[in-house]
Amino acid sequence: MRWLPLRVIFTRYAVAWAYLGLFVLTSVVCHALPGSGRAAVISWASTSVHNLEHHPAGSLTGSAFVAQDAVAAWPVLIALAMFGANRALGNLRTAVVCAAGQIVGTLVSEGIVGYRVAHGQLPAADRYLIDVGPSYVVVAAIVIALLLGSWPARVAAGIDLILLIAVGNIFGGLASLQVSAVGHVTAMAVAGAGLLLRRQAAQPRPAA
């Protein structure tokens, strides 16, 4: 059995290692903060309608590295999806697809909330909903691994998706346009569409 040098392993999976490491580091720092400090970080990083209006770049980025619930489980869920996706698509493309899932998933789901609040369909307090966590990035990576990954990567991604659905209830409330459910569906659709466009672009064109 041939083992790859550590340098190659870290380089080949740079995006997966970087995202996993930054998430774990952020979680450790947040855990070390007093309750009020942790709440302040979560409130600032949340991609609520209010935060997206006032500091969109900070909240869109920060929310992907801050978890409010099941913090200890997220590193495992991230690893199950990200490493298989990273191997299948490479560093740059994995980063682009996962970032697109996070950004578009957030903007669509919170955009619906903003629209419904503005038209009196939801209370004004919903502009300040807490919306943090790595799940949009993870579901985008799951799509990559399922569509392009090796069989072990597909199995890992499938287990990941089952856990997120059965335990995390990531699609719960979709019929009523709940933020989380809409965001997850959008992030997965963005990843799937991106991979489909890439595959079509890579196909040889018939000679004229």
PDB file of C-alpha atoms in Angstrom:
ATOM      1  CA  MET A   1       0.000   0.000   0.000  1.00  0.00           C
ATOM      2  CA  ARG A   2       1.400   3.360  -1.054  1.00  0.00           C
ATOM      3  CA  TRP A   3       1.134   6.193   1.474  1.00  0.00           C
ATOM      4  CA  LEU A   4       1.109   9.805   0.343  1.00  0.00           C
ATOM      5  CA  PRO A   5       3.457  12.298   2.027  1.00  0.00           C
ATOM      6  CA  LEU A   6       1.750  14.560   4.553  1.00  0.00           C
ATOM      7  CA  ARG A   7       2.562  17.616   2.443  1.00  0.00           C
ATOM      8  CA  VAL A   8       0.682  16.106  -0.500  1.00  0.00           C
ATOM      9  CA  ILE A   9      -2.262  15.143   1.693  1.00  0.00           C
ATOM     10  CA  PHE A  10      -2.601  18.661   3.075  1.00  0.00           C
ATOM     11  CA  THR A  11      -2.120  20.250  -0.342  1.00  0.00           C
ATOM     12  CA  ARG A  12      -4.569  17.985  -2.156  1.00  0.00           C
ATOM     13  CA  TYR A  13      -7.226  18.511   0.502  1.00  0.00           C
ATOM     14  CA  ALA A  14      -6.329  22.114   1.365  1.00  0.00           C
ATOM     15  CA  VAL A  15      -9.894  23.445   1.262  1.00  0.00           C
ATOM     16  CA  ALA A  16     -11.288  20.619   3.403  1.00  0.00           C
ATOM     17  CA  TRP A  17      -8.496  20.946   5.982  1.00  0.00           C
ATOM     18  CA  ALA A  18      -8.772  24.744   6.043  1.00  0.00           C
ATOM     19  CA  TYR A  19     -12.535  24.762   6.510  1.00  0.00           C
ATOM     20  CA  LEU A  20     -12.505  22.008   9.114  1.00  0.00           C
ATOM     21  CA  GLY A  21      -9.624  23.623  11.001  1.00  0.00           C
ATOM     22  CA  LEU A  22     -11.145  27.108  11.014  1.00  0.00           C
ATOM     23  CA  PHE A  23     -14.494  25.752  12.135  1.00  0.00           C
ATOM     24  CA  VAL A  24     -12.915  23.824  15.016  1.00  0.00           C
ATOM     25  CA  LEU A  25     -10.793  26.833  16.005  1.00  0.00           C
ATOM     26  CA  THR A  26     -13.807  29.137  15.975  1.00  0.00           C
ATOM     27  CA  SER A  27     -15.809  26.638  18.028  1.00  0.00           C
ATOM     28  CA  VAL A  28     -13.037  26.381  20.638  1.00  0.00           C
ATOM     29  CA  VAL A  29     -12.754  30.163  20.904  1.00  0.00           C
ATOM     30  CA  CYS A  30     -16.527  30.573  21.202  1.00  0.00           C
ATOM     31  CA  HIS A  31     -16.691  27.838  23.835  1.00  0.00           C
ATOM     32  CA  ALA A  32     -14.048  29.661  25.865  1.00  0.00           C
ATOM     33  CA  LEU A  33     -16.075  32.875  25.871  1.00  0.00           C
ATOM     34  CA  PRO A  34     -18.567  33.657  28.625  1.00  0.00           C
ATOM     35  CA  GLY A  35     -22.209  33.156  27.725  1.00  0.00           C
ATOM     36  CA  SER A  36     -22.780  36.796  26.859  1.00  0.00           C
ATOM     37  CA  GLY A  37     -19.695  36.899  24.640  1.00  0.00           C
ATOM     38  CA  ARG A  38     -20.699  33.728  22.824  1.00  0.00           C
ATOM     39  CA  ALA A  39     -24.197  35.109  22.278  1.00  0.00           C
ATOM     40  CA  ALA A  40     -22.726  38.343  20.913  1.00  0.00           C
ATOM     41  CA  VAL A  41     -20.560  36.428  18.411  1.00  0.00           C
ATOM     42  CA  ILE A  42     -23.521  34.340  17.250  1.00  0.00           C
ATOM     43  CA  SER A  43     -25.713  37.430  16.948  1.00  0.00           C
ATOM     44  CA  TRP A  44     -23.072  39.259  14.887  1.00  0.00           C
ATOM     45  CA  ALA A  45     -22.363  36.277  12.609  1.00  0.00           C
ATOM     46  CA  SER A  46     -26.014  35.449  12.011  1.00  0.00           C
ATOM     47  CA  THR A  47     -27.172  35.969   8.446  1.00  0.00           C
ATOM     48  CA  SER A  48     -30.391  37.622   9.537  1.00  0.00           C
ATOM     49  CA  VAL A  49     -32.072  40.155   7.283  1.00  0.00           C
ATOM     50  CA  HIS A  50     -30.839  42.924   9.572  1.00  0.00           C
ATOM     51  CA  ASN A  51     -27.208  41.767   9.498  1.00  0.00           C
ATOM     52  CA  LEU A  52     -27.245  41.223   5.739  1.00  0.00           C
ATOM     53  CA  GLU A  53     -28.303  44.846   5.346  1.00  0.00           C
ATOM     54  CA  HIS A  54     -25.608  46.186   7.689  1.00  0.00           C
ATOM     55  CA  HIS A  55     -22.582  43.869   7.323  1.00  0.00           C
ATOM     56  CA  PRO A  56     -23.287  41.312   4.587  1.00  0.00           C
ATOM     57  CA  ALA A  57     -19.698  40.173   4.004  1.00  0.00           C
ATOM     58  CA  GLY A  58     -19.029  39.568   7.692  1.00  0.00           C
ATOM     59  CA  SER A  59     -22.224  37.663   8.349  1.00  0.00           C
ATOM     60  CA  LEU A  60     -22.077  35.595   5.158  1.00  0.00           C
ATOM     61  CA  THR A  61     -18.540  34.535   6.004  1.00  0.00           C
ATOM     62  CA  GLY A  62     -18.759  34.296   9.775  1.00  0.00           C
ATOM     63  CA  SER A  63     -21.991  32.308   9.875  1.00  0.00           C
ATOM     64  CA  ALA A  64     -20.338  29.402   8.051  1.00  0.00           C
ATOM     65  CA  PHE A  65     -17.835  28.963  10.902  1.00  0.00           C
ATOM     66  CA  VAL A  66     -20.147  29.403  13.899  1.00  0.00           C
ATOM     67  CA  ALA A  67     -22.585  26.769  15.140  1.00  0.00           C
ATOM     68  CA  GLN A  68     -25.274  27.273  17.729  1.00  0.00           C
ATOM     69  CA  ASP A  69     -26.275  23.638  18.246  1.00  0.00           C
ATOM     70  CA  ALA A  70     -24.595  20.210  18.011  1.00  0.00           C
ATOM     71  CA  VAL A  71     -21.177  21.866  17.894  1.00  0.00           C
ATOM     72  CA  ALA A  72     -19.303  18.627  18.656  1.00  0.00           C
ATOM     73  CA  ALA A  73     -21.022  16.782  15.784  1.00  0.00           C
ATOM     74  CA  TRP A  74     -20.256  19.305  13.075  1.00  0.00           C
ATOM     75  CA  PRO A  75     -16.546  18.474  12.572  1.00  0.00           C
ATOM     76  CA  VAL A  76     -17.527  14.891  11.741  1.00  0.00           C
ATOM     77  CA  LEU A  77     -20.312  16.024   9.409  1.00  0.00           C
ATOM     78  CA  ILE A  78     -17.950  18.479   7.707  1.00  0.00           C
ATOM     79  CA  ALA A  79     -15.267  15.827   7.230  1.00  0.00           C
ATOM     80  CA  LEU A  80     -17.691  13.258   5.781  1.00  0.00           C
ATOM     81  CA  ALA A  81     -18.646  15.658   2.997  1.00  0.00           C
ATOM     82  CA  MET A  82     -15.696  17.981   2.428  1.00  0.00           C
ATOM     83  CA  PHE A  83     -12.825  15.529   1.901  1.00  0.00           C
ATOM     84  CA  GLY A  84     -14.680  13.492  -0.716  1.00  0.00           C
ATOM     85  CA  ALA A  85     -15.816  16.656  -2.488  1.00  0.00           C
ATOM     86  CA  ASN A  86     -12.331  18.150  -2.344  1.00  0.00           C
ATOM     87  CA  ARG A  87     -10.767  15.048  -3.876  1.00  0.00           C
ATOM     88  CA  ALA A  88     -13.356  14.942  -6.653  1.00  0.00           C
ATOM     89  CA  LEU A  89     -13.362  18.602  -7.654  1.00  0.00           C
ATOM     90  CA  GLY A  90     -10.055  20.051  -6.521  1.00  0.00           C
ATOM     91  CA  ASN A  91      -9.371  22.949  -4.195  1.00  0.00           C
ATOM     92  CA  LEU A  92     -10.468  25.998  -6.150  1.00  0.00           C
ATOM     93  CA  ARG A  93     -13.649  24.540  -7.597  1.00  0.00           C
ATOM     94  CA  THR A  94     -14.693  23.018  -4.281  1.00  0.00           C
ATOM     95  CA  ALA A  95     -14.227  26.391  -2.587  1.00  0.00           C
ATOM     96  CA  VAL A  96     -16.219  28.169  -5.305  1.00  0.00           C
ATOM     97  CA  VAL A  97     -19.131  25.712  -5.295  1.00  0.00           C
ATOM     98  CA  CYS A  98     -19.385  25.563  -1.490  1.00  0.00           C
ATOM     99  CA  ALA A  99     -19.115  29.353  -1.192  1.00  0.00           C
ATOM    100  CA  ALA A 100     -21.839  29.725  -3.815  1.00  0.00           C
ATOM    101  CA  GLY A 101     -24.057  27.338  -1.866  1.00  0.00           C
ATOM    102  CA  GLN A 102     -23.528  29.348   1.309  1.00  0.00           C
ATOM    103  CA  ILE A 103     -24.088  32.733  -0.320  1.00  0.00           C
ATOM    104  CA  VAL A 104     -26.993  31.938  -2.627  1.00  0.00           C
ATOM    105  CA  GLY A 105     -28.685  29.683  -0.078  1.00  0.00           C
ATOM    106  CA  THR A 106     -28.540  32.483   2.481  1.00  0.00           C
ATOM    107  CA  LEU A 107     -29.638  35.271   0.150  1.00  0.00           C
ATOM    108  CA  VAL A 108     -32.601  33.318  -1.182  1.00  0.00           C
ATOM    109  CA  SER A 109     -33.848  32.102   2.203  1.00  0.00           C
ATOM    110  CA  GLU A 110     -33.351  35.416   4.003  1.00  0.00           C
ATOM    111  CA  GLY A 111     -34.617  37.322   0.965  1.00  0.00           C
ATOM    112  CA  ILE A 112     -37.910  35.468   1.302  1.00  0.00           C
ATOM    113  CA  VAL A 113     -38.055  36.426   4.983  1.00  0.00           C
ATOM    114  CA  GLY A 114     -37.347  40.074   4.148  1.00  0.00           C
ATOM    115  CA  TYR A 115     -40.071  40.089   1.503  1.00  0.00           C
ATOM    116  CA  ARG A 116     -42.620  38.467   3.806  1.00  0.00           C
ATOM    117  CA  VAL A 117     -41.825  40.848   6.662  1.00  0.00           C
ATOM    118  CA  ALA A 118     -42.150  43.851   4.339  1.00  0.00           C
ATOM    119  CA  HIS A 119     -45.582  42.630   3.195  1.00  0.00           C
ATOM    120  CA  GLY A 120     -46.888  41.883   6.692  1.00  0.00           C
ATOM    121  CA  GLN A 121     -46.769  38.111   6.327  1.00  0.00           C
ATOM    122  CA  LEU A 122     -44.216  37.703   9.127  1.00  0.00           C
ATOM    123  CA  PRO A 123     -43.558  39.759  12.270  1.00  0.00           C
ATOM    124  CA  ALA A 124     -40.851  42.426  12.158  1.00  0.00           C
ATOM    125  CA  ALA A 125     -38.874  40.437  14.764  1.00  0.00           C
ATOM    126  CA  ASP A 126     -38.086  37.847  12.066  1.00  0.00           C
ATOM    127  CA  ARG A 127     -35.632  40.324  10.571  1.00  0.00           C
ATOM    128  CA  TYR A 128     -33.369  39.395  13.506  1.00  0.00           C
ATOM    129  CA  LEU A 129     -33.623  35.592  13.396  1.00  0.00           C
ATOM    130  CA  ILE A 130     -30.471  33.687  14.349  1.00  0.00           C
ATOM    131  CA  ASP A 131     -29.191  31.831  11.294  1.00  0.00           C
ATOM    132  CA  VAL A 132     -25.695  30.379  11.711  1.00  0.00           C
ATOM    133  CA  GLY A 133     -23.926  27.109  10.987  1.00  0.00           C
ATOM    134  CA  PRO A 134     -21.925  25.252   8.349  1.00  0.00           C
ATOM    135  CA  SER A 135     -24.856  23.295   6.949  1.00  0.00           C
ATOM    136  CA  TYR A 136     -25.191  25.166   3.632  1.00  0.00           C
ATOM    137  CA  VAL A 137     -21.510  24.547   2.929  1.00  0.00           C
ATOM    138  CA  VAL A 138     -21.845  20.912   3.976  1.00  0.00           C
ATOM    139  CA  VAL A 139     -24.885  20.142   1.812  1.00  0.00           C
ATOM    140  CA  ALA A 140     -23.169  21.743  -1.197  1.00  0.00           C
ATOM    141  CA  ALA A 141     -20.150  19.502  -0.556  1.00  0.00           C
ATOM    142  CA  ILE A 142     -22.460  16.495  -0.223  1.00  0.00           C
ATOM    143  CA  VAL A 143     -23.836  17.157  -3.696  1.00  0.00           C
ATOM    144  CA  ILE A 144     -20.302  17.340  -5.112  1.00  0.00           C
ATOM    145  CA  ALA A 145     -19.297  14.065  -3.453  1.00  0.00           C
ATOM    146  CA  LEU A 146     -22.483  12.269  -4.476  1.00  0.00           C
ATOM    147  CA  LEU A 147     -22.227  13.328  -8.118  1.00  0.00           C
ATOM    148  CA  LEU A 148     -18.486  13.238  -8.700  1.00  0.00           C
ATOM    149  CA  GLY A 149     -16.868  11.372  -5.818  1.00  0.00           C
ATOM    150  CA  SER A 150     -15.434   7.878  -5.542  1.00  0.00           C
ATOM    151  CA  TRP A 151     -17.618   5.157  -4.070  1.00  0.00           C
ATOM    152  CA  PRO A 152     -16.220   5.632  -0.547  1.00  0.00           C
ATOM    153  CA  ALA A 153     -16.831   9.387  -0.892  1.00  0.00           C
ATOM    154  CA  ARG A 154     -20.393   8.767  -2.058  1.00  0.00           C
ATOM    155  CA  VAL A 155     -21.088   6.420   0.828  1.00  0.00           C
ATOM    156  CA  ALA A 156     -19.712   8.952   3.324  1.00  0.00           C
ATOM    157  CA  ALA A 157     -21.733  11.760   1.742  1.00  0.00           C
ATOM    158  CA  GLY A 158     -24.853   9.592   1.734  1.00  0.00           C
ATOM    159  CA  ILE A 159     -24.447   8.832   5.441  1.00  0.00           C
ATOM    160  CA  ASP A 160     -23.916  12.532   6.049  1.00  0.00           C
ATOM    161  CA  LEU A 161     -27.096  13.457   4.202  1.00  0.00           C
ATOM    162  CA  ILE A 162     -29.142  10.803   6.007  1.00  0.00           C
ATOM    163  CA  LEU A 163     -27.928  12.098   9.375  1.00  0.00           C
ATOM    164  CA  LEU A 164     -28.708  15.685   8.452  1.00  0.00           C
ATOM    165  CA  ILE A 165     -32.206  14.742   7.314  1.00  0.00           C
ATOM    166  CA  ALA A 166     -33.099  12.227  10.026  1.00  0.00           C
ATOM    167  CA  VAL A 167     -31.443  13.926  12.993  1.00  0.00           C
ATOM    168  CA  GLY A 168     -30.938  17.500  11.847  1.00  0.00           C
ATOM    169  CA  ASN A 169     -34.301  17.777  10.045  1.00  0.00           C
ATOM    170  CA  ILE A 170     -32.707  20.108   7.505  1.00  0.00           C
ATOM    171  CA  PHE A 171     -35.773  20.099   5.258  1.00  0.00           C
ATOM    172  CA  GLY A 172     -38.290  20.576   8.060  1.00  0.00           C
ATOM    173  CA  GLY A 173     -40.702  23.426   7.371  1.00  0.00           C
ATOM    174  CA  LEU A 174     -40.009  23.599   3.647  1.00  0.00           C
ATOM    175  CA  ALA A 175     -43.715  23.814   2.830  1.00  0.00           C
ATOM    176  CA  SER A 176     -44.002  26.931   4.999  1.00  0.00           C
ATOM    177  CA  LEU A 177     -40.770  28.424   3.587  1.00  0.00           C
ATOM    178  CA  GLN A 178     -38.775  28.117   6.792  1.00  0.00           C
ATOM    179  CA  VAL A 179     -35.358  29.785   6.464  1.00  0.00           C
ATOM    180  CA  SER A 180     -33.226  26.709   7.097  1.00  0.00           C
ATOM    181  CA  ALA A 181     -35.154  24.385   4.795  1.00  0.00           C
ATOM    182  CA  VAL A 182     -35.227  26.853   1.906  1.00  0.00           C
ATOM    183  CA  GLY A 183     -31.518  27.564   2.357  1.00  0.00           C
ATOM    184  CA  HIS A 184     -30.560  23.890   2.282  1.00  0.00           C
ATOM    185  CA  VAL A 185     -32.590  23.156  -0.844  1.00  0.00           C
ATOM    186  CA  THR A 186     -31.153  26.239  -2.554  1.00  0.00           C
ATOM    187  CA  ALA A 187     -27.555  25.415  -1.614  1.00  0.00           C
ATOM    188  CA  MET A 188     -27.932  21.887  -2.970  1.00  0.00           C
ATOM    189  CA  ALA A 189     -29.580  23.156  -6.158  1.00  0.00           C
ATOM    190  CA  VAL A 190     -26.788  25.679  -6.695  1.00  0.00           C
ATOM    191  CA  ALA A 191     -24.137  22.989  -6.274  1.00  0.00           C
ATOM    192  CA  GLY A 192     -25.940  20.621  -8.616  1.00  0.00           C
ATOM    193  CA  ALA A 193     -26.478  23.310 -11.253  1.00  0.00           C
ATOM    194  CA  GLY A 194     -22.852  24.397 -11.032  1.00  0.00           C
ATOM    195  CA  LEU A 195     -21.597  20.863 -11.569  1.00  0.00           C
ATOM    196  CA  LEU A 196     -24.015  20.314 -14.444  1.00  0.00           C
ATOM    197  CA  LEU A 197     -22.836  23.480 -16.199  1.00  0.00           C
ATOM    198  CA  ARG A 198     -19.218  22.443 -15.657  1.00  0.00           C
ATOM    199  CA  ARG A 199     -19.854  19.009 -17.124  1.00  0.00           C
ATOM    200  CA  GLN A 200     -21.632  20.459 -20.151  1.00  0.00           C
ATOM    201  CA  ALA A 201     -18.822  22.950 -20.710  1.00  0.00           C
ATOM    202  CA  ALA A 202     -16.259  20.148 -20.567  1.00  0.00           C
ATOM    203  CA  GLN A 203     -18.005  18.071 -23.228  1.00  0.00           C
ATOM    204  CA  PRO A 204     -16.391  18.309 -26.678  1.00  0.00           C
ATOM    205  CA  ARG A 205     -18.381  20.348 -29.141  1.00  0.00           C
ATOM    206  CA  PRO A 206     -19.220  18.770 -32.515  1.00  0.00           C
ATOM    207  CA  ALA A 207     -17.211  20.064 -35.413  1.00  0.00           C
ATOM    208  CA  ALA A 208     -18.969  22.630 -37.561  1.00  0.00           C
TER     209      ALA A 208
END
